[in-house]
Tab-separated table of C-alpha atoms and ligand atoms in Angstrom:
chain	number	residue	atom	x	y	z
Y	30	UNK	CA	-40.491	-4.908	-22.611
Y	31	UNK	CA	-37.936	-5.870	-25.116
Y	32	UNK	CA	-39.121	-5.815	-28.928
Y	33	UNK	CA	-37.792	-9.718	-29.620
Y	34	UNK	CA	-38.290	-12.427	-26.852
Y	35	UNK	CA	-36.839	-15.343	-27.455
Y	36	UNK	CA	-37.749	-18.558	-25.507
Y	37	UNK	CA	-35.327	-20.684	-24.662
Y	38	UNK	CA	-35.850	-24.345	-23.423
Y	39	UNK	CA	-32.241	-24.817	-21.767
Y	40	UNK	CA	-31.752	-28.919	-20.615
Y	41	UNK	CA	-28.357	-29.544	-19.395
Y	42	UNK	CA	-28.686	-33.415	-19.142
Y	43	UNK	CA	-25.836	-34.719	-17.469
Y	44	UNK	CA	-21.948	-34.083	-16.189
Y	45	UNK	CA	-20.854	-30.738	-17.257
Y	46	UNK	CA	-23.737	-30.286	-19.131
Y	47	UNK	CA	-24.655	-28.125	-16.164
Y	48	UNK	CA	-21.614	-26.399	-16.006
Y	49	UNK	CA	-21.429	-25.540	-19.325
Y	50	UNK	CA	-24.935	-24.390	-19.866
Y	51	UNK	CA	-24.932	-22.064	-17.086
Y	52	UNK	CA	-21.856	-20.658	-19.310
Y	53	UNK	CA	-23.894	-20.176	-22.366
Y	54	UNK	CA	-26.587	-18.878	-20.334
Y	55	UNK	CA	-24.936	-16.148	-18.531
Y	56	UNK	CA	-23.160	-14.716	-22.075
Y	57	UNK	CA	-26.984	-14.813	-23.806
Y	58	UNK	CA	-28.087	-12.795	-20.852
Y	59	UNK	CA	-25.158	-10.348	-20.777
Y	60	UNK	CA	-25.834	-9.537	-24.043
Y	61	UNK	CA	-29.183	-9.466	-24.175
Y	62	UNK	CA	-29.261	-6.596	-20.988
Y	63	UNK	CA	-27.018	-4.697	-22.797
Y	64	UNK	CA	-28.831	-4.873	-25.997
Y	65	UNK	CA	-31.395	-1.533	-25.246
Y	66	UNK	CA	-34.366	-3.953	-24.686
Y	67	UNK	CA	-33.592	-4.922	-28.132
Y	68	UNK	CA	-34.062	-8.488	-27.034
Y	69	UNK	CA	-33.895	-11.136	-24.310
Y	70	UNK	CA	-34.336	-14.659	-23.802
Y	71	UNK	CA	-36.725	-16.291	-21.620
Y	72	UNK	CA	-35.423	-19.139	-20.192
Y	73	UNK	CA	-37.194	-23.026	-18.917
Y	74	UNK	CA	-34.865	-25.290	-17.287
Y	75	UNK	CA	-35.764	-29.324	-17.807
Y	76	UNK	CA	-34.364	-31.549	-15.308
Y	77	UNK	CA	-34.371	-34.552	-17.966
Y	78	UNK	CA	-30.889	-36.686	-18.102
Y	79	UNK	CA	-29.289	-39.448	-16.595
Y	80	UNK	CA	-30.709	-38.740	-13.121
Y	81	UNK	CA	-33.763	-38.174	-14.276
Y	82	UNK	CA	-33.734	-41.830	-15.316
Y	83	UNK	CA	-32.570	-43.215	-12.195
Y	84	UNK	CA	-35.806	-41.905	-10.463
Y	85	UNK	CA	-38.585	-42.162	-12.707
Y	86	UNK	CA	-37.196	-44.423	-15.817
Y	87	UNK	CA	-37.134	-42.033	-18.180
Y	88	UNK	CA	-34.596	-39.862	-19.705
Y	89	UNK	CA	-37.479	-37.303	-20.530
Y	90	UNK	CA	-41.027	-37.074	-19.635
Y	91	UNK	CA	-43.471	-38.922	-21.960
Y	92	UNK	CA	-44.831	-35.719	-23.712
Y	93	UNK	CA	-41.811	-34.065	-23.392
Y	94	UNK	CA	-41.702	-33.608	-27.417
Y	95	UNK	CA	-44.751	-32.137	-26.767
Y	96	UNK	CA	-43.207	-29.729	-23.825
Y	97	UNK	CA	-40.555	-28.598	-26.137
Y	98	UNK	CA	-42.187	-28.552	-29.482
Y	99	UNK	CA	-43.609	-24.363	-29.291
Y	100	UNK	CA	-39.788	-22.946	-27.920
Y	101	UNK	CA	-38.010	-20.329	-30.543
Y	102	UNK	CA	-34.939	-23.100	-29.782
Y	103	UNK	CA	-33.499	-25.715	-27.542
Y	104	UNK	CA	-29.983	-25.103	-25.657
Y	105	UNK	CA	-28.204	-28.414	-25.002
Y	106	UNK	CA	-25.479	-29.565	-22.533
Y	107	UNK	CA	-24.460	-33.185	-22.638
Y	108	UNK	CA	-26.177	-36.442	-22.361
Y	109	UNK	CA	-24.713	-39.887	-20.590
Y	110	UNK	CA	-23.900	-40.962	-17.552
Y	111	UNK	CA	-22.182	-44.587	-15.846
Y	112	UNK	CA	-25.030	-45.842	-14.337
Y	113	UNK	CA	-27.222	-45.765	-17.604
Y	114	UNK	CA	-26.416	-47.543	-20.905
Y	115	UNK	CA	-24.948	-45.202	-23.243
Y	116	UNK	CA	-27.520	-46.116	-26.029
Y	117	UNK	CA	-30.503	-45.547	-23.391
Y	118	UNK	CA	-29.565	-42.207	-22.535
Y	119	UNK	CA	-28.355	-41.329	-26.099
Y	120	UNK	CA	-31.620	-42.737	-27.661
Y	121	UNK	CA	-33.795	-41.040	-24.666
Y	122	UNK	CA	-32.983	-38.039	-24.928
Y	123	UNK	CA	-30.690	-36.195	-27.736
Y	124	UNK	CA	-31.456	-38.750	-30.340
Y	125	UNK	CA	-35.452	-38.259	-29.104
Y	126	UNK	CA	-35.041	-34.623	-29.501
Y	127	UNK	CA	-33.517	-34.734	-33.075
Y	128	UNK	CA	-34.717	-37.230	-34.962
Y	129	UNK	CA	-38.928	-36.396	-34.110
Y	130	UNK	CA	-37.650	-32.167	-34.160
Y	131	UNK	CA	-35.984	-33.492	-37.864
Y	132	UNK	CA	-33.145	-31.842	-37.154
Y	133	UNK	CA	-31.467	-33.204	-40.006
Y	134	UNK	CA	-28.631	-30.598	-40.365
Y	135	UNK	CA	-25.487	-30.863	-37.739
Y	136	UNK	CA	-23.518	-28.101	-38.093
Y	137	UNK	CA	-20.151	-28.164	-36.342
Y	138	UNK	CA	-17.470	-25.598	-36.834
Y	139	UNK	CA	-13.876	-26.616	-36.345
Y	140	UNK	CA	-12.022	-23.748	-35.467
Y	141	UNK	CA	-8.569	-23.227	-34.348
Y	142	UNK	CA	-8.603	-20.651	-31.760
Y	143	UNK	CA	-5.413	-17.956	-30.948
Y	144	UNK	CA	-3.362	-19.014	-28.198
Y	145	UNK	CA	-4.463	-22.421	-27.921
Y	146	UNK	CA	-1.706	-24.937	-29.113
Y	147	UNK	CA	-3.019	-27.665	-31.383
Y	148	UNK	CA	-1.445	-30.964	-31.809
Y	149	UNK	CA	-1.459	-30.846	-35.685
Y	150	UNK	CA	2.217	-30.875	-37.430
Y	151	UNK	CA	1.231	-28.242	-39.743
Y	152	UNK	CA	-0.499	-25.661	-37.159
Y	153	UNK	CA	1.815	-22.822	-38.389
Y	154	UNK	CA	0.174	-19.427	-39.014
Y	155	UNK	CA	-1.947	-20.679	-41.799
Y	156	UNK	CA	-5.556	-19.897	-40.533
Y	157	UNK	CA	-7.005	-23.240	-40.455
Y	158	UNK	CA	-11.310	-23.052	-39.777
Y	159	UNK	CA	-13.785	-25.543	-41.582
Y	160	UNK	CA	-16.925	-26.570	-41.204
Y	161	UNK	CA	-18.608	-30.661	-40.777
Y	162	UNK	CA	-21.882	-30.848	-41.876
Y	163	UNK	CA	-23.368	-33.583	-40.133
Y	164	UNK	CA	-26.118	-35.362	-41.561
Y	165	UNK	CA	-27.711	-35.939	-38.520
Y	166	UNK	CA	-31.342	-38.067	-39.323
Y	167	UNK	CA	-30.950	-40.634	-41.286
Y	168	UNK	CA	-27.510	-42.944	-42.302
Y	169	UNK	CA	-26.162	-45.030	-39.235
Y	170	UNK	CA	-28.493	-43.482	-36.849
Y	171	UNK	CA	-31.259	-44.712	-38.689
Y	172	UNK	CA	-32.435	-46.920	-35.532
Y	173	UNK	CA	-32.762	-49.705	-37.855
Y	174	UNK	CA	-32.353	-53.233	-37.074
Y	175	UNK	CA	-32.551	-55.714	-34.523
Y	176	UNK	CA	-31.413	-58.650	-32.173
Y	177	UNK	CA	-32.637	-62.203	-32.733
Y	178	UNK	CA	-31.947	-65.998	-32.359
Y	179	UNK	CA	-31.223	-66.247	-28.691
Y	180	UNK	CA	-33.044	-69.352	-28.970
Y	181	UNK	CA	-30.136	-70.765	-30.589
Y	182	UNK	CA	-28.423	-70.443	-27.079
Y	183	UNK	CA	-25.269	-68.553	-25.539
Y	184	UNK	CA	-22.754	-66.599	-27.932
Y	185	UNK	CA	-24.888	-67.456	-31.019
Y	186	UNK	CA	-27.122	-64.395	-30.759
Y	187	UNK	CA	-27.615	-62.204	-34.341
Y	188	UNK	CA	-27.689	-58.265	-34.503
Y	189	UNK	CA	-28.267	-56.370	-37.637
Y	190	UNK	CA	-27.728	-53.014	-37.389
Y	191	UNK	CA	-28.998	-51.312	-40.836
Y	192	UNK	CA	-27.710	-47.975	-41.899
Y	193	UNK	CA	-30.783	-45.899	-44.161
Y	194	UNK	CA	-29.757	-43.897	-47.515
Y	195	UNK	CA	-32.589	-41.791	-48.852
Y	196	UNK	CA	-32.067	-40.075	-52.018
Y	197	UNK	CA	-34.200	-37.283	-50.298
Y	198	UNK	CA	-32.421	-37.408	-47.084
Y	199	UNK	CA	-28.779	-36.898	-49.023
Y	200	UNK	CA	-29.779	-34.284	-51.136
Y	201	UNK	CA	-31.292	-31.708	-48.527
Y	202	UNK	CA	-28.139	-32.257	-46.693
Y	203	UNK	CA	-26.030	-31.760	-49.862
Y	204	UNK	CA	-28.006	-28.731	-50.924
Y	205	UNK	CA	-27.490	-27.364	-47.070
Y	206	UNK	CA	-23.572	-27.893	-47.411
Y	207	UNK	CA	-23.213	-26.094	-50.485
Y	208	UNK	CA	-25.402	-23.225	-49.309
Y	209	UNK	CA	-23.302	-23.086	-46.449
Y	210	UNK	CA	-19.723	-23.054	-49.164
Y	211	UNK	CA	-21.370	-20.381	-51.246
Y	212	UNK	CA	-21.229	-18.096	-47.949
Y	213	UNK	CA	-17.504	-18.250	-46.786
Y	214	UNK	CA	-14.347	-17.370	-48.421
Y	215	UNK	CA	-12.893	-21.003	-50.072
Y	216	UNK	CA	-16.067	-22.067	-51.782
Y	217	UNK	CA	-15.815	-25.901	-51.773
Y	218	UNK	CA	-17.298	-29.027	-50.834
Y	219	UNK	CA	-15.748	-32.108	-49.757
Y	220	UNK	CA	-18.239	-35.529	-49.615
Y	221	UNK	CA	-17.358	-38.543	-47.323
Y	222	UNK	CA	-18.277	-42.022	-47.608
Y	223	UNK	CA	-17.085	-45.078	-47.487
Y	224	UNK	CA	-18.410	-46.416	-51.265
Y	225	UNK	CA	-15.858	-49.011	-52.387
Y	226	UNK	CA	-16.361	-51.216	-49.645
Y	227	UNK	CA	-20.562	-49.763	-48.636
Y	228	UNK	CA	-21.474	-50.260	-52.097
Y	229	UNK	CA	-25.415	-49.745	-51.679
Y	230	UNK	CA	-26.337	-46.601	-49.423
Y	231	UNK	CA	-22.656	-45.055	-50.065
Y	232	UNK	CA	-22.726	-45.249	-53.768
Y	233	UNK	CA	-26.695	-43.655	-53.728
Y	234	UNK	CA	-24.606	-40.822	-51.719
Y	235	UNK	CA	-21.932	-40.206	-54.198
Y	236	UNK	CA	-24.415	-40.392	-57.101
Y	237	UNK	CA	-26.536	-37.539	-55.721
Y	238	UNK	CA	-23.522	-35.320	-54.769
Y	239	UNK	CA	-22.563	-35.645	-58.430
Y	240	UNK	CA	-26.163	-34.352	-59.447
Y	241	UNK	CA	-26.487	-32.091	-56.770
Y	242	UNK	CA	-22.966	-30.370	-57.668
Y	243	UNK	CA	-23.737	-29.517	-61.406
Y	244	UNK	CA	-25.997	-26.904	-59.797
Y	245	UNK	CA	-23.334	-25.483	-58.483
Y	246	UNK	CA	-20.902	-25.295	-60.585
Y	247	UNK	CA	-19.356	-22.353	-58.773
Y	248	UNK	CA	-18.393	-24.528	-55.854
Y	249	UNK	CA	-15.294	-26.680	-56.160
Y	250	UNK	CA	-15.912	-30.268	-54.775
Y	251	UNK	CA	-13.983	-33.438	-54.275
Y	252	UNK	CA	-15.465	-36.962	-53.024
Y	253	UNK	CA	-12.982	-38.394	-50.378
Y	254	UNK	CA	-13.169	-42.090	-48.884
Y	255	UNK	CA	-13.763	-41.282	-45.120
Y	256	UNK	CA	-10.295	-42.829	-44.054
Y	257	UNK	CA	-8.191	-41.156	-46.612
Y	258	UNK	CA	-10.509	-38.135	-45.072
Y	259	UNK	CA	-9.146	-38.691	-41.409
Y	260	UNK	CA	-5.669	-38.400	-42.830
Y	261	UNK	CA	-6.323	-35.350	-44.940
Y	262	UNK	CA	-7.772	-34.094	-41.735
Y	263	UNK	CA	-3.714	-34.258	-40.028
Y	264	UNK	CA	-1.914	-33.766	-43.060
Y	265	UNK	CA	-4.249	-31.228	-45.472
Y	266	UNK	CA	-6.311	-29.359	-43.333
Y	267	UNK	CA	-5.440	-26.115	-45.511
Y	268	UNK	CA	-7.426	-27.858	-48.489
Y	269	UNK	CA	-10.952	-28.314	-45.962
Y	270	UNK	CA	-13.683	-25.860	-46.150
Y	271	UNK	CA	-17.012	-27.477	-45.737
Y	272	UNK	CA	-17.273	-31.583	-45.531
Y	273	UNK	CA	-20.262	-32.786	-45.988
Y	274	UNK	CA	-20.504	-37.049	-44.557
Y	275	UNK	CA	-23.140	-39.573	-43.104
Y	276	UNK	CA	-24.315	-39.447	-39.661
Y	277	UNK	CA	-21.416	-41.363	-38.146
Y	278	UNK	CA	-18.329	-40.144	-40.122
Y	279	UNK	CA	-19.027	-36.605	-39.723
Y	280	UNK	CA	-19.489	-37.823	-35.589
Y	281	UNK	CA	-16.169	-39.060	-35.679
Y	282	UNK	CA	-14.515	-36.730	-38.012
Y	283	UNK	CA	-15.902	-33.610	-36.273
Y	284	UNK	CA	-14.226	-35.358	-32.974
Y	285	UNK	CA	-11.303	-35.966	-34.968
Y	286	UNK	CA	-11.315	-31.884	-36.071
Y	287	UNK	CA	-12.326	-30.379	-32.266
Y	288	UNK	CA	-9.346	-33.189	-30.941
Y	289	UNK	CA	-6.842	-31.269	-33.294
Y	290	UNK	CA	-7.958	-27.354	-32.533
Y	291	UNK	CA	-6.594	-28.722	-29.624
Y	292	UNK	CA	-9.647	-30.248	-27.585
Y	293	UNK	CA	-13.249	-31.202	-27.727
Y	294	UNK	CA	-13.917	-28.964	-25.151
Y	295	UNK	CA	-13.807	-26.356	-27.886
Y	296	UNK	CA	-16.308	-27.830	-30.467
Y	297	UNK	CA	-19.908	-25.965	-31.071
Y	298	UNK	CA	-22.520	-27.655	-32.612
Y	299	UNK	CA	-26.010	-26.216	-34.076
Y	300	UNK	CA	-28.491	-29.216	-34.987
Y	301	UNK	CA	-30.566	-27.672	-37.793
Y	302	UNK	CA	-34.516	-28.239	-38.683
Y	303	UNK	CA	-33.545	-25.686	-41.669
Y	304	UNK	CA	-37.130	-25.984	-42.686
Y	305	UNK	CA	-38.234	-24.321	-39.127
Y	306	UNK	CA	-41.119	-26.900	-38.308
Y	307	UNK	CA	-39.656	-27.598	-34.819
Y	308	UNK	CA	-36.926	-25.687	-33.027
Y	309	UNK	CA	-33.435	-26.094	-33.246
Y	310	UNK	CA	-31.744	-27.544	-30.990
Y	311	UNK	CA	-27.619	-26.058	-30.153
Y	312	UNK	CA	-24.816	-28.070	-27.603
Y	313	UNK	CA	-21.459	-28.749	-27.534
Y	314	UNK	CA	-19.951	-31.537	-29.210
Y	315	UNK	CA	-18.737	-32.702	-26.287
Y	316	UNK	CA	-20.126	-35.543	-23.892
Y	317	UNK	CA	-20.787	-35.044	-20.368
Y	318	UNK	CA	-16.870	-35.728	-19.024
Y	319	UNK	CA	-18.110	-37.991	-16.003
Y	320	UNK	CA	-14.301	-37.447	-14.942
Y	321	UNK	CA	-14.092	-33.724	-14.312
Y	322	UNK	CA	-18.040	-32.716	-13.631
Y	323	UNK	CA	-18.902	-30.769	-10.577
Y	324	UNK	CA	-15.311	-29.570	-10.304
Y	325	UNK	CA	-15.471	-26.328	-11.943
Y	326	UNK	CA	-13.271	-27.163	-14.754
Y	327	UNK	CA	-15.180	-28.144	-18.100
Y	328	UNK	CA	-14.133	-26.092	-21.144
Y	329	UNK	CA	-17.026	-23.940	-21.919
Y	330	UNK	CA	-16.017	-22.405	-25.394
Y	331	UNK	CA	-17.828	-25.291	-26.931
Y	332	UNK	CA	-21.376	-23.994	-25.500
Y	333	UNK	CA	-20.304	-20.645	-25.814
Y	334	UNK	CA	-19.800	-21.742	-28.996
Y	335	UNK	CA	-23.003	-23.263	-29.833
Y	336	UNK	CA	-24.889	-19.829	-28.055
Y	337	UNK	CA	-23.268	-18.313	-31.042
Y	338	UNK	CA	-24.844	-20.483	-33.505
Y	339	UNK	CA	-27.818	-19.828	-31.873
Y	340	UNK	CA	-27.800	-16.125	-32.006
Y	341	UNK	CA	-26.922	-16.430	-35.940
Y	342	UNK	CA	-30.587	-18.844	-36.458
Y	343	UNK	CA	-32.195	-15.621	-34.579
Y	344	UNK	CA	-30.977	-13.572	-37.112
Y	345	UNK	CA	-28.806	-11.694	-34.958
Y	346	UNK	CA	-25.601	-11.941	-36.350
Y	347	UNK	CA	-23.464	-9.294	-34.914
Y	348	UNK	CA	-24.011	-10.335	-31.673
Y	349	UNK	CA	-22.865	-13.969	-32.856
Y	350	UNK	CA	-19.678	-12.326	-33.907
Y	351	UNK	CA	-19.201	-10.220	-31.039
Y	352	UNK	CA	-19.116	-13.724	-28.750
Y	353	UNK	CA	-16.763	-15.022	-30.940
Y	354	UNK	CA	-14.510	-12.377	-31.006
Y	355	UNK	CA	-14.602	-12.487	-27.129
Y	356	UNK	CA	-13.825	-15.915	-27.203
Y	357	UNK	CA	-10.436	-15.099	-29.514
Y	358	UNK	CA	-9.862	-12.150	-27.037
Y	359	UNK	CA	-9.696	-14.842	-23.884
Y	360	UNK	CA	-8.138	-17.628	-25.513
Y	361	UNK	CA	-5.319	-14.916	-26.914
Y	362	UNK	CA	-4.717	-14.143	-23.617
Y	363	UNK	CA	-3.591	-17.359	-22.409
Y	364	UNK	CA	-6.912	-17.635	-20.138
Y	365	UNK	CA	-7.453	-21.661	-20.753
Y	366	UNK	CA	-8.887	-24.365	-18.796
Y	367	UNK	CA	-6.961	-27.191	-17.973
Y	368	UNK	CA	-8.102	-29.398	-20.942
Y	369	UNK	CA	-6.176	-26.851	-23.585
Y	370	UNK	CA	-3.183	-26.258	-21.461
Y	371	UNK	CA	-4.752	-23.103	-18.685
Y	372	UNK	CA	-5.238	-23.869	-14.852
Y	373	UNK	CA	-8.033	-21.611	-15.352
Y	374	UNK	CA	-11.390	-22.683	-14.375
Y	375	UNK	CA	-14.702	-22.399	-16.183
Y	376	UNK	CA	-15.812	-19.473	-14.148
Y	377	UNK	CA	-13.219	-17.879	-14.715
Y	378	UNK	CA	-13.155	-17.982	-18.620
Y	379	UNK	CA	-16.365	-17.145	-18.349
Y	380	UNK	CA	-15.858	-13.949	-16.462
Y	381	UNK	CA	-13.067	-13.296	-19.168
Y	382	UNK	CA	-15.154	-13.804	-22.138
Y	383	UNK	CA	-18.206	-11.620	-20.420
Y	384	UNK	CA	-15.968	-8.754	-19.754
Y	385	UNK	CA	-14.487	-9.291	-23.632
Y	386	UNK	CA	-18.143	-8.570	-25.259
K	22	GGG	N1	-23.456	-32.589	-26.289
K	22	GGG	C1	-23.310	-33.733	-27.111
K	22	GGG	C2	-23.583	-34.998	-26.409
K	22	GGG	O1	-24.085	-35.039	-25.316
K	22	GGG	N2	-23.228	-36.107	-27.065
K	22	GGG	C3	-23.421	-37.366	-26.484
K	22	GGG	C4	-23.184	-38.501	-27.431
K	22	GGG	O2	-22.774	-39.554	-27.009
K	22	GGG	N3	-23.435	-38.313	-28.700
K	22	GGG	C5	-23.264	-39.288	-29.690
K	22	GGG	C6	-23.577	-38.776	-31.040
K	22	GGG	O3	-23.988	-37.639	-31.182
K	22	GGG	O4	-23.400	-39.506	-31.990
């Protein structure tokens, strides 16, 4: 009987979510046999996604917050699918999951791996690794809003879609990203919003990062509009150590960031309930790649990734290192999936990065 069980509610959702799950999955377990019966995971498997909807119309069962709420944490794959509307199975299901499991901390890593060529003019031999912090419960994703006035007939209809700015809700994210600066080598942090032209919810932002930065005045900071941002993201990304941005910027930025390590295949993401009410929950950045599922040839770094982020909320932070390093040891080698350049396919990187632990 291993000393530390940890139980695991795995729910690939749709496309490669499968594919890449089964990825994370099979590194977890490797390392958890070979770990003395130190620990091991104990794994459910939820059959909620896109095709879940199609038969019972539901991306989840009705308690399924319920189902979920007592596992140690939740291991993602990807949610969305053609035949459902993107903001169905987004709201069903991921969006479910995070906003009632407050999950209010998105942590992705961007992380430029050896061997893997990025786009980005500067990609030299500067090591170039920073980290979005997503705040991932309030801001655009609020859910706020509505659509009215169809009465006034065809192409007059009204939507308001109302992005939420709590002074609460900015500072535990703030507080998060500088916790997060204080722990790795360039100790800054850089805020994104958009306040000259979102002159409400933006400027409440940029009035608490102030406040929230004279406590640490250790910590270099800068406040960046989110499109000069984008372009510091190509042209600077030397200067970037933690950024710290609203629900949707730090979505599109930490695209923007996995797109220039050379593809979002690559991208791990942990989303947090730092306050450990409800589990975590940890996926890939990526969506569900409708294009190339069932063929054997998603990228799974990204939930190898995320398993890594994982292991580090468990405390066990060696092993998080050890997958990482085995991860560097396969992409050094040239062993890629198509996606970054390889003609490898995911089994086969996975094989690589098993027999690199
Ligand atoms: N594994 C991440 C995933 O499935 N993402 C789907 C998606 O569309 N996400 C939108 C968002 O997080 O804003």
């Amino acid at each position: 009987m291993a000393a530390q069980e940890f139980k695991i509610a795995a729910i690939p959702a749709d496309g490669v979510g499968a594919e890449v799950v089964a990825a994370g999955r099979a590194v977890l377990d490797a390392l958890a046999s070979g770990s003395g019966g130190r620990f091991s995971f104990s794994w459910t498997e939820f059959p909620w996604g896109c095709g879940y909807y199609e038969k019972t119309g539901r991306m989840m069962d009705e308690d399924g917050l319920e189902e979920l709420r007592n596992f140690d944490a939740l291991y993602f794959g990807a949610v969305g699918w053609p035949t459902v509307p993107d903001h169905i199975s987004l709201w069903g299901l991921r969006l479910r999951i995070c906003q009632n499991f407050d999950q209010w901390a998105n942590v992705r890593p961007v992380h430029f791996h050896p061997g893997i060529t990025s786009p980005l003019r500067k990609a030299d031999s500067t090591p170039l690794d920073w980290v979005v912090v997503r705040e991932n419960s309030e801001g655009e994703y609020a859910g706020l809003g509505g659509r009215n006035l169809a009465a006034r007939g065809p192409g007059n209809e009204v939507a308001l879609q109302t992005a939420l700015f709590t002074e609460k809700g900015c500072e535990r994210i703030m507080r998060f990203a500088f916790d997060l600066a204080r722990g790795r080598e360039r100790k800054k942090v850089s805020s994104v919003t958009k306040s000259n032209a979102q002159q409400y919810g933006m400027v409440l932002w940029d009035e608490v990062f102030e406040r929230v930065a004279a406590d640490y005045p250790d910590v270099e900071t800068e406040s960046v509009l989110v499109d000069a941002m984008s372009a510091k993201f190509v042209l600077k990304p030397e200067d970037l150590s933690v950024v710290v941005a609203s629900n949707l910027n730090a979505d599109i930025l930490s695209d923007l960031g996995s797109a220039l390590a050379g593809s979002l295949g690559l991208a791990a993401s942990a989303n947090l309930n730092p306050d450990r009410l409800f589990p975590s929950m940890f996926e890939p950045v990526h969506g569900s790649a409708p294009d190339i599922a069932g063929q054997g040839l998603a990228n799974p770094i990204g939930a190898i990734g995320s398993a890594a982020l994982m292991l580090e909320h468990f405390g066990l932070t060696e092993e998080a290192a050890r997958v990482r390093a085995a991860i560097e040891a396969t992409t050094a080698a040239g062993l890629l999936t198509p996606d970054v350049g390889g003609s490898a396919g995911t089994d086969r990187v996975v094989e690589a990065i098993l027999a690199n632990l």
